[in-house]
PDB file of C-alpha atoms in Angstrom:
ATOM      1  CA  MET T   4     -35.673 -24.254   6.420  1.00  0.00           C
ATOM      2  CA  LEU T   5     -36.663 -20.187   7.662  1.00  0.00           C
ATOM      3  CA  GLY T   6     -40.379 -20.256   7.257  1.00  0.00           C
ATOM      4  CA  LYS T   7     -43.022 -17.079   7.374  1.00  0.00           C
ATOM      5  CA  GLY T   8     -42.659 -17.301  11.090  1.00  0.00           C
ATOM      6  CA  GLY T   9     -39.255 -16.182  11.465  1.00  0.00           C
ATOM      7  CA  LEU T  10     -36.298 -16.519  13.034  1.00  0.00           C
ATOM      8  CA  THR T  11     -37.512 -18.186  16.452  1.00  0.00           C
ATOM      9  CA  HIS T  12     -35.706 -20.008  19.267  1.00  0.00           C
ATOM     10  CA  ASN T  13     -35.911 -23.873  18.360  1.00  0.00           C
ATOM     11  CA  MET T  14     -33.982 -23.037  14.706  1.00  0.00           C
ATOM     12  CA  LEU T  15     -31.008 -20.969  16.542  1.00  0.00           C
ATOM     13  CA  ASP T  16     -30.535 -24.390  18.182  1.00  0.00           C
ATOM     14  CA  ASP T  17     -30.648 -26.181  15.518  1.00  0.00           C
ATOM     15  CA  ILE T  18     -27.947 -23.685  14.154  1.00  0.00           C
ATOM     16  CA  HIS T  19     -25.429 -23.948  16.883  1.00  0.00           C
ATOM     17  CA  ASN T  20     -26.486 -27.983  17.172  1.00  0.00           C
ATOM     18  CA  HIS T  21     -25.042 -27.936  13.295  1.00  0.00           C
ATOM     19  CA  TRP T  22     -21.952 -26.276  13.966  1.00  0.00           C
ATOM     20  CA  LYS T  23     -20.695 -28.689  16.490  1.00  0.00           C
ATOM     21  CA  LYS T  24     -20.228 -31.101  13.321  1.00  0.00           C
ATOM     22  CA  ALA T  25     -19.679 -29.239  10.705  1.00  0.00           C
ATOM     23  CA  GLU T  26     -18.392 -24.892   9.730  1.00  0.00           C
ATOM     24  CA  ALA T  27     -20.825 -23.660   8.135  1.00  0.00           C
ATOM     25  CA  VAL T  28     -24.950 -23.632   8.103  1.00  0.00           C
ATOM     26  CA  ARG T  29     -27.298 -24.367   4.768  1.00  0.00           C
ATOM     27  CA  ILE T  30     -30.033 -22.527   5.143  1.00  0.00           C
ATOM     28  CA  LYS T  31     -32.922 -22.276   3.048  1.00  0.00           C
ATOM     29  CA  CYS T  32     -35.662 -19.090   3.668  1.00  0.00           C
ATOM     30  CA  LEU T  33     -39.514 -19.052   1.586  1.00  0.00           C
ATOM     31  CA  GLY T  34     -42.582 -17.210   2.266  1.00  0.00           C
ATOM     32  CA  ILE T  35     -42.942 -13.640   3.677  1.00  0.00           C
ATOM     33  CA  PRO T  36     -39.570 -12.939   5.147  1.00  0.00           C
ATOM     34  CA  THR T  37     -37.517 -13.475   1.863  1.00  0.00           C
ATOM     35  CA  LEU T  38     -39.814  -9.753   0.510  1.00  0.00           C
ATOM     36  CA  ASP T  39     -36.310  -8.770   2.678  1.00  0.00           C
ATOM     37  CA  MET T  40     -33.700 -10.486   2.954  1.00  0.00           C
ATOM     38  CA  ASP T  41     -31.252  -8.081   3.542  1.00  0.00           C
ATOM     39  CA  ASN T  42     -33.330  -7.398   6.606  1.00  0.00           C
ATOM     40  CA  VAL T  43     -33.126 -11.889   7.200  1.00  0.00           C
ATOM     41  CA  CYS T  44     -29.629 -11.458   6.704  1.00  0.00           C
ATOM     42  CA  TYR T  45     -28.597  -9.543   9.574  1.00  0.00           C
ATOM     43  CA  HIS T  46     -31.087 -10.685  12.374  1.00  0.00           C
ATOM     44  CA  LEU T  47     -29.489 -13.903  11.646  1.00  0.00           C
ATOM     45  CA  GLU T  48     -26.331 -12.790  11.352  1.00  0.00           C
ATOM     46  CA  ASP T  49     -27.092 -10.280  15.234  1.00  0.00           C
ATOM     47  CA  LYS T  50     -28.912 -13.589  16.975  1.00  0.00           C
ATOM     48  CA  SER T  51     -26.292 -16.507  15.734  1.00  0.00           C
ATOM     49  CA  GLY T  52     -23.432 -14.523  16.110  1.00  0.00           C
ATOM     50  CA  GLY T  53     -22.397 -15.976  12.270  1.00  0.00           C
ATOM     51  CA  SER T  54     -21.276 -14.746   9.529  1.00  0.00           C
ATOM     52  CA  ILE T  55     -23.908 -15.318   5.912  1.00  0.00           C
ATOM     53  CA  ILE T  56     -21.116 -15.989   3.311  1.00  0.00           C
ATOM     54  CA  TYR T  57     -23.265 -16.972   0.604  1.00  0.00           C
ATOM     55  CA  ARG T  58     -26.286 -15.426  -0.963  1.00  0.00           C
ATOM     56  CA  HIS T  59     -28.401 -16.634  -4.211  1.00  0.00           C
ATOM     57  CA  ILE T  60     -31.958 -15.645  -3.661  1.00  0.00           C
ATOM     58  CA  ASN T  61     -33.869 -16.894  -1.438  1.00  0.00           C
ATOM     59  CA  ILE T  62     -30.355 -19.577  -0.138  1.00  0.00           C
ATOM     60  CA  LEU T  63     -27.976 -18.882   1.996  1.00  0.00           C
ATOM     61  CA  LEU T  64     -24.747 -20.604   3.474  1.00  0.00           C
ATOM     62  CA  LEU T  65     -23.955 -19.593   6.966  1.00  0.00           C
ATOM     63  CA  TYR T  66     -20.130 -20.085   8.704  1.00  0.00           C
ATOM     64  CA  ARG T  67     -20.202 -20.098  12.397  1.00  0.00           C
ATOM     65  CA  GLY T  68     -16.787 -18.015  12.139  1.00  0.00           C
ATOM     66  CA  ARG T  69     -13.157 -19.354  12.980  1.00  0.00           C
ATOM     67  CA  ASN T  70     -12.823 -19.399  17.105  1.00  0.00           C
ATOM     68  CA  TYR T  71     -16.340 -20.815  17.966  1.00  0.00           C
ATOM     69  CA  ASP T  72     -16.936 -21.902  20.760  1.00  0.00           C
ATOM     70  CA  PRO T  73     -20.780 -23.453  21.294  1.00  0.00           C
ATOM     71  CA  ASP T  74     -20.246 -23.425  25.376  1.00  0.00           C
ATOM     72  CA  ASN T  75     -19.814 -19.105  25.339  1.00  0.00           C
ATOM     73  CA  ARG T  76     -22.474 -18.824  22.781  1.00  0.00           C
ATOM     74  CA  PRO T  77     -24.405 -16.299  22.093  1.00  0.00           C
ATOM     75  CA  VAL T  78     -28.381 -16.885  23.980  1.00  0.00           C
ATOM     76  CA  ILE T  79     -31.217 -15.371  23.273  1.00  0.00           C
ATOM     77  CA  PRO T  80     -32.872 -15.107  26.311  1.00  0.00           C
ATOM     78  CA  LEU T  81     -36.945 -17.164  26.255  1.00  0.00           C
ATOM     79  CA  MET T  82     -40.066 -15.386  26.685  1.00  0.00           C
ATOM     80  CA  LEU T  83     -41.905 -17.683  29.148  1.00  0.00           C
ATOM     81  CA  TRP T  84     -45.450 -15.135  28.745  1.00  0.00           C
ATOM     82  CA  LYS T  85     -46.785 -14.154  25.805  1.00  0.00           C
ATOM     83  CA  PRO T  86     -47.451 -10.358  25.552  1.00  0.00           C
ATOM     84  CA  TYR T  87     -50.204  -8.375  24.154  1.00  0.00           C
ATOM     85  CA  ALA T  88     -50.644  -8.048  20.997  1.00  0.00           C
ATOM     86  CA  PRO T  89     -49.975  -5.113  19.829  1.00  0.00           C
ATOM     87  CA  ILE T  90     -52.555  -2.323  18.581  1.00  0.00           C
ATOM     88  CA  TYR T  91     -51.822  -1.361  14.820  1.00  0.00           C
ATOM     89  CA  PRO T  92     -53.438   1.814  12.667  1.00  0.00           C
ATOM     90  CA  LYS T  93     -56.512   0.486  10.297  1.00  0.00           C
ATOM     91  CA  LEU T  94     -54.160  -1.136   7.062  1.00  0.00           C
ATOM     92  CA  VAL T  95     -56.545  -0.275   4.677  1.00  0.00           C
ATOM     93  CA  LYS T  96     -58.190   2.909   5.175  1.00  0.00           C
ATOM     94  CA  PRO T  97     -62.175   3.526   3.689  1.00  0.00           C
ATOM     95  CA  VAL T  98     -60.760   7.221   1.334  1.00  0.00           C
ATOM     96  CA  ALA T  99     -57.284   6.788   1.072  1.00  0.00           C
ATOM     97  CA  ASP T 100     -55.494   9.746   1.647  1.00  0.00           C
ATOM     98  CA  GLY T 101     -55.219  12.607  -0.811  1.00  0.00           C
ATOM     99  CA  LEU T 102     -58.316  11.416  -2.545  1.00  0.00           C
ATOM    100  CA  THR T 103     -62.100  11.045  -2.601  1.00  0.00           C
ATOM    101  CA  PHE T 104     -64.103   8.349  -1.879  1.00  0.00           C
ATOM    102  CA  GLU T 105     -65.036   8.267  -5.758  1.00  0.00           C
ATOM    103  CA  GLU T 106     -61.794   8.920  -6.661  1.00  0.00           C
ATOM    104  CA  THR T 107     -60.835   5.764  -4.487  1.00  0.00           C
ATOM    105  CA  LYS T 108     -63.528   3.245  -5.490  1.00  0.00           C
ATOM    106  CA  GLU T 109     -62.351   3.552  -9.128  1.00  0.00           C
ATOM    107  CA  LEU T 110     -58.946   2.969  -8.261  1.00  0.00           C
ATOM    108  CA  ARG T 111     -60.308  -0.381  -6.346  1.00  0.00           C
ATOM    109  CA  ASN T 112     -62.025  -1.552  -9.432  1.00  0.00           C
ATOM    110  CA  ARG T 113     -59.506  -0.926 -11.887  1.00  0.00           C
ATOM    111  CA  GLY T 114     -56.873  -3.349 -10.129  1.00  0.00           C
ATOM    112  CA  LEU T 115     -58.932  -5.678  -9.871  1.00  0.00           C
ATOM    113  CA  HIS T 116     -59.822  -5.503 -12.872  1.00  0.00           C
ATOM    114  CA  SER T 117     -56.273  -5.251 -14.466  1.00  0.00           C
ATOM    115  CA  PRO T 118     -54.129  -8.094 -14.699  1.00  0.00           C
ATOM    116  CA  PRO T 119     -51.424  -9.103 -11.553  1.00  0.00           C
ATOM    117  CA  VAL T 120     -47.556  -8.351 -11.929  1.00  0.00           C
ATOM    118  CA  THR T 121     -47.150 -11.198 -10.799  1.00  0.00           C
ATOM    119  CA  LYS T 122     -48.679 -15.131  -8.885  1.00  0.00           C
ATOM    120  CA  LEU T 123     -48.355 -15.661  -4.991  1.00  0.00           C
ATOM    121  CA  THR T 124     -48.133 -19.246  -3.917  1.00  0.00           C
ATOM    122  CA  ARG T 125     -48.132 -20.761  -0.096  1.00  0.00           C
ATOM    123  CA  ASN T 126     -44.527 -20.571   1.648  1.00  0.00           C
ATOM    124  CA  GLY T 127     -43.036 -19.193  -2.159  1.00  0.00           C
ATOM    125  CA  VAL T 128     -40.022 -17.298  -2.797  1.00  0.00           C
ATOM    126  CA  TYR T 129     -40.633 -13.456  -3.275  1.00  0.00           C
ATOM    127  CA  VAL T 130     -37.316 -12.181  -3.425  1.00  0.00           C
ATOM    128  CA  ASN T 131     -37.679 -10.599  -6.628  1.00  0.00           C
ATOM    129  CA  VAL T 132     -41.644  -8.954  -5.581  1.00  0.00           C
ATOM    130  CA  VAL T 133     -40.416  -5.631  -5.099  1.00  0.00           C
ATOM    131  CA  GLU T 134     -38.434  -5.126  -7.856  1.00  0.00           C
ATOM    132  CA  LYS T 135     -41.557  -6.201 -10.075  1.00  0.00           C
ATOM    133  CA  VAL T 136     -44.173  -3.612  -8.076  1.00  0.00           C
ATOM    134  CA  ARG T 137     -42.073  -0.584  -7.888  1.00  0.00           C
ATOM    135  CA  GLU T 138     -40.834  -1.438 -11.799  1.00  0.00           C
ATOM    136  CA  ALA T 139     -45.152  -2.016 -12.775  1.00  0.00           C
ATOM    137  CA  PHE T 140     -46.010   1.652 -10.732  1.00  0.00           C
ATOM    138  CA  LYS T 141     -43.247   3.009 -13.738  1.00  0.00           C
ATOM    139  CA  SER T 142     -46.186   2.980 -16.391  1.00  0.00           C
ATOM    140  CA  GLU T 143     -49.608   1.750 -13.654  1.00  0.00           C
ATOM    141  CA  GLU T 144     -50.580   3.793 -11.291  1.00  0.00           C
ATOM    142  CA  VAL T 145     -51.923   0.647  -9.369  1.00  0.00           C
ATOM    143  CA  VAL T 146     -51.345  -2.647  -9.188  1.00  0.00           C
ATOM    144  CA  ARG T 147     -52.508  -6.110  -8.443  1.00  0.00           C
ATOM    145  CA  LEU T 148     -51.552  -8.835  -6.975  1.00  0.00           C
ATOM    146  CA  ASP T 149     -53.400 -12.091  -7.275  1.00  0.00           C
ATOM    147  CA  CYS T 150     -52.328 -14.743  -3.192  1.00  0.00           C
ATOM    148  CA  THR T 151     -54.753 -17.127  -4.182  1.00  0.00           C
ATOM    149  CA  HIS T 152     -54.063 -20.542  -1.308  1.00  0.00           C
ATOM    150  CA  VAL T 153     -52.190 -17.408   0.426  1.00  0.00           C
ATOM    151  CA  GLY T 154     -54.477 -17.060   3.141  1.00  0.00           C
ATOM    152  CA  THR T 155     -55.686 -14.130   4.587  1.00  0.00           C
ATOM    153  CA  SER T 156     -53.736 -13.405   6.808  1.00  0.00           C
ATOM    154  CA  ASP T 157     -50.172 -14.087   4.798  1.00  0.00           C
ATOM    155  CA  CYS T 158     -52.240 -11.306   2.462  1.00  0.00           C
ATOM    156  CA  LYS T 159     -52.089  -8.843   4.603  1.00  0.00           C
ATOM    157  CA  LYS T 160     -48.097  -9.563   6.429  1.00  0.00           C
ATOM    158  CA  ILE T 161     -47.103  -8.849   2.388  1.00  0.00           C
ATOM    159  CA  GLY T 162     -49.161  -5.468   2.244  1.00  0.00           C
ATOM    160  CA  VAL T 163     -47.614  -4.080   4.618  1.00  0.00           C
ATOM    161  CA  LYS T 164     -44.478  -5.801   4.167  1.00  0.00           C
ATOM    162  CA  LEU T 165     -44.488  -4.372   0.627  1.00  0.00           C
ATOM    163  CA  LYS T 166     -46.353  -0.418   1.908  1.00  0.00           C
ATOM    164  CA  GLU T 167     -42.836  -0.688   3.859  1.00  0.00           C
ATOM    165  CA  LEU T 168     -40.133  -2.192   1.260  1.00  0.00           C
ATOM    166  CA  VAL T 169     -42.239  -0.204  -2.057  1.00  0.00           C
ATOM    167  CA  PRO T 170     -43.842   2.209  -0.527  1.00  0.00           C
ATOM    168  CA  CYS T 171     -46.694   2.001  -1.222  1.00  0.00           C
ATOM    169  CA  VAL T 172     -50.835   2.250  -0.515  1.00  0.00           C
ATOM    170  CA  PRO T 173     -52.603  -1.030  -0.004  1.00  0.00           C
ATOM    171  CA  ILE T 174     -55.995   0.203  -0.874  1.00  0.00           C
ATOM    172  CA  LEU T 175     -57.989  -3.353  -0.765  1.00  0.00           C
ATOM    173  CA  PHE T 176     -57.915  -7.143   0.274  1.00  0.00           C
ATOM    174  CA  LYS T 177     -60.026  -8.829  -1.086  1.00  0.00           C
ATOM    175  CA  ASP T 178     -60.909 -12.745  -2.164  1.00  0.00           C
ATOM    176  CA  GLU T 179     -57.124 -12.764  -1.586  1.00  0.00           C
ATOM    177  CA  GLN T 180     -55.719 -10.222  -3.497  1.00  0.00           C
ATOM    178  CA  ILE T 181     -54.071  -7.522  -2.579  1.00  0.00           C
ATOM    179  CA  ILE T 182     -54.073  -4.102  -5.276  1.00  0.00           C
ATOM    180  CA  LEU T 183     -52.232  -1.180  -3.463  1.00  0.00           C
ATOM    181  CA  TRP T 184     -51.718   2.406  -5.039  1.00  0.00           C
ATOM    182  CA  ARG T 185     -48.607   4.073  -5.665  1.00  0.00           C
ATOM    183  CA  GLY T 186     -49.568   6.939  -3.817  1.00  0.00           C
ATOM    184  CA  GLN T 187     -49.361  10.668  -5.289  1.00  0.00           C
ATOM    185  CA  LYS T 188     -46.529  11.007  -7.385  1.00  0.00           C
ATOM    186  CA  ASP T 189     -43.781  13.552  -6.741  1.00  0.00           C
ATOM    187  CA  ASP T 190     -44.561  15.484 -10.022  1.00  0.00           C
ATOM    188  CA  GLU T 191     -48.307  15.671  -9.764  1.00  0.00           C
ATOM    189  CA  PRO T 192     -49.735  19.030  -9.459  1.00  0.00           C
ATOM    190  CA  GLN T 193     -50.377  19.665  -5.721  1.00  0.00           C
ATOM    191  CA  LEU T 194     -52.035  22.747  -4.312  1.00  0.00           C
ATOM    192  CA  ASP T 195     -49.415  24.559  -1.338  1.00  0.00           C
ATOM    193  CA  ASN T 196     -51.692  26.045   0.931  1.00  0.00           C
ATOM    194  CA  ASN T 197     -48.746  28.436   2.500  1.00  0.00           C
ATOM    195  CA  ILE T 198     -48.844  29.966  -1.394  1.00  0.00           C
ATOM    196  CA  GLY T 199     -52.520  31.676  -0.782  1.00  0.00           C
ATOM    197  CA  MET T 200     -53.076  32.372  -4.251  1.00  0.00           C
ATOM    198  CA  LEU T 201     -50.115  31.529  -6.131  1.00  0.00           C
ATOM    199  CA  PRO T 202     -50.697  28.941  -9.211  1.00  0.00           C
ATOM    200  CA  VAL T 203     -50.449  25.242  -8.709  1.00  0.00           C
ATOM    201  CA  VAL T 204     -46.638  24.096  -8.810  1.00  0.00           C
ATOM    202  CA  SER T 205     -44.822  20.539  -9.600  1.00  0.00           C
ATOM    203  CA  GLU T 206     -42.032  20.015  -6.527  1.00  0.00           C
ATOM    204  CA  SER T 207     -40.047  17.703  -8.718  1.00  0.00           C
ATOM    205  CA  VAL T 208     -37.948  20.620  -9.406  1.00  0.00           C
ATOM    206  CA  THR T 209     -38.355  22.133  -5.780  1.00  0.00           C
ATOM    207  CA  ASP T 210     -35.411  23.676  -3.351  1.00  0.00           C
ATOM    208  CA  GLY T 211     -35.207  23.489  -0.203  1.00  0.00           C
ATOM    209  CA  VAL T 212     -37.466  25.785   0.792  1.00  0.00           C
ATOM    210  CA  GLY T 213     -40.113  23.873  -1.102  1.00  0.00           C
ATOM    211  CA  LEU T 214     -40.896  26.104  -3.784  1.00  0.00           C
ATOM    212  CA  THR T 215     -39.825  25.447  -7.068  1.00  0.00           C
ATOM    213  CA  LYS T 216     -37.119  27.710  -9.209  1.00  0.00           C
ATOM    214  CA  GLU T 217     -38.935  29.801 -11.540  1.00  0.00           C
ATOM    215  CA  LEU T 218     -41.729  30.330  -8.686  1.00  0.00           C
ATOM    216  CA  ASN T 219     -38.462  32.033  -6.404  1.00  0.00           C
ATOM    217  CA  GLU T 220     -37.405  33.858  -9.289  1.00  0.00           C
ATOM    218  CA  ARG T 221     -40.801  35.120 -10.181  1.00  0.00           C
ATOM    219  CA  LEU T 222     -41.165  36.514  -6.768  1.00  0.00           C
ATOM    220  CA  LEU T 223     -37.780  37.437  -6.326  1.00  0.00           C
ATOM    221  CA  GLY T 224     -38.497  39.630  -9.559  1.00  0.00           C
ATOM    222  CA  GLN T 225     -41.408  40.903  -7.796  1.00  0.00           C
ATOM    223  CA  ILE T 226     -39.040  41.856  -4.709  1.00  0.00           C
ATOM    224  CA  HIS T 227     -36.586  43.131  -6.803  1.00  0.00           C
ATOM    225  CA  ARG T 228     -39.156  45.601  -7.726  1.00  0.00           C
ATOM    226  CA  VAL T 229     -40.783  46.661  -4.698  1.00  0.00           C
ATOM    227  CA  ILE T 230     -37.861  47.190  -3.692  1.00  0.00           C
ATOM    228  CA  LEU T 231     -36.994  49.627  -6.012  1.00  0.00           C
ATOM    229  CA  VAL T 232     -40.354  51.612  -5.964  1.00  0.00           C
ATOM    230  CA  VAL T 233     -40.333  52.415  -2.067  1.00  0.00           C
ATOM    231  CA  TYR T 234     -36.697  53.485  -2.755  1.00  0.00           C
ATOM    232  CA  ILE T 235     -37.317  56.207  -5.622  1.00  0.00           C
ATOM    233  CA  GLU T 236     -40.551  57.208  -3.043  1.00  0.00           C
ATOM    234  CA  LEU T 237     -38.055  57.929  -0.080  1.00  0.00           C
ATOM    235  CA  GLN T 238     -35.612  59.757  -2.246  1.00  0.00           C
ATOM    236  CA  LEU T 239     -39.219  61.937  -4.565  1.00  0.00           C
ATOM    237  CA  VAL T 240     -40.063  62.893  -0.382  1.00  0.00           C
ATOM    238  CA  PHE T 241     -36.107  63.779   0.617  1.00  0.00           C
ATOM    239  CA  LEU T 242     -35.889  65.607  -2.830  1.00  0.00           C
ATOM    240  CA  ARG T 243     -39.412  67.448  -1.085  1.00  0.00           C
ATOM    241  CA  ASP T 244     -37.430  68.087   1.728  1.00  0.00           C
ATOM    242  CA  VAL T 245     -35.000  69.438   1.234  1.00  0.00           C
ATOM    243  CA  THR T 246     -37.093  71.785  -1.317  1.00  0.00           C
ATOM    244  CA  LEU T 247     -39.211  73.253   1.245  1.00  0.00           C
ATOM    245  CA  CYS T 248     -35.914  74.075   3.638  1.00  0.00           C
ATOM    246  CA  THR T 249     -34.608  75.844   1.432  1.00  0.00           C
TER     247      THR T 249
END
């Protein structure tokens, strides 16, 4: 069984001990790692040297290989010292990027009073959580996950994983509830500081330079008019000079 602690040295030893008697080992995954089963499969194959031959929800079959030799198995060195805890950036900012304080507060209150997308249990199976959150974001700007009895530490770990996988912006962890904001959508109007006084445009149909096709056509038309005016002025100057010479 692979729990919230992930793949450990003890579990690797158990896998290789089982492979001495059988060609495949059945692994049941629970907890936070089930949010990203692709990552679990990658590390199991990479660290053990085996291959995943069956996968259903949170159940995996890990095959040792045809020419498996327990004496020449890959060995992951043990870490005999505890490293310093890394310093992570703050997960929830007082004011979300792109919002004001009042807007952030209003989103948090709306999320707390909205129905939960799903209810998570301690050391449960979270395989479909990412898809449920993505589907909810198609119609809702902010969603809530009910993590009662999951634990504060696990709630934050779930929030970190969802921030990367969905992606989204965690804006509140309170009373074992996770409030997620979908962030600024691409089709929402945004002001480009580099354009100056040009009208606000959408970035949904932008090309390589960051301007919309409609705006590009408008700018090209203005450039053509300027070039035409300059050309006419040059022709007039040329004709005047010729007249003076004659």
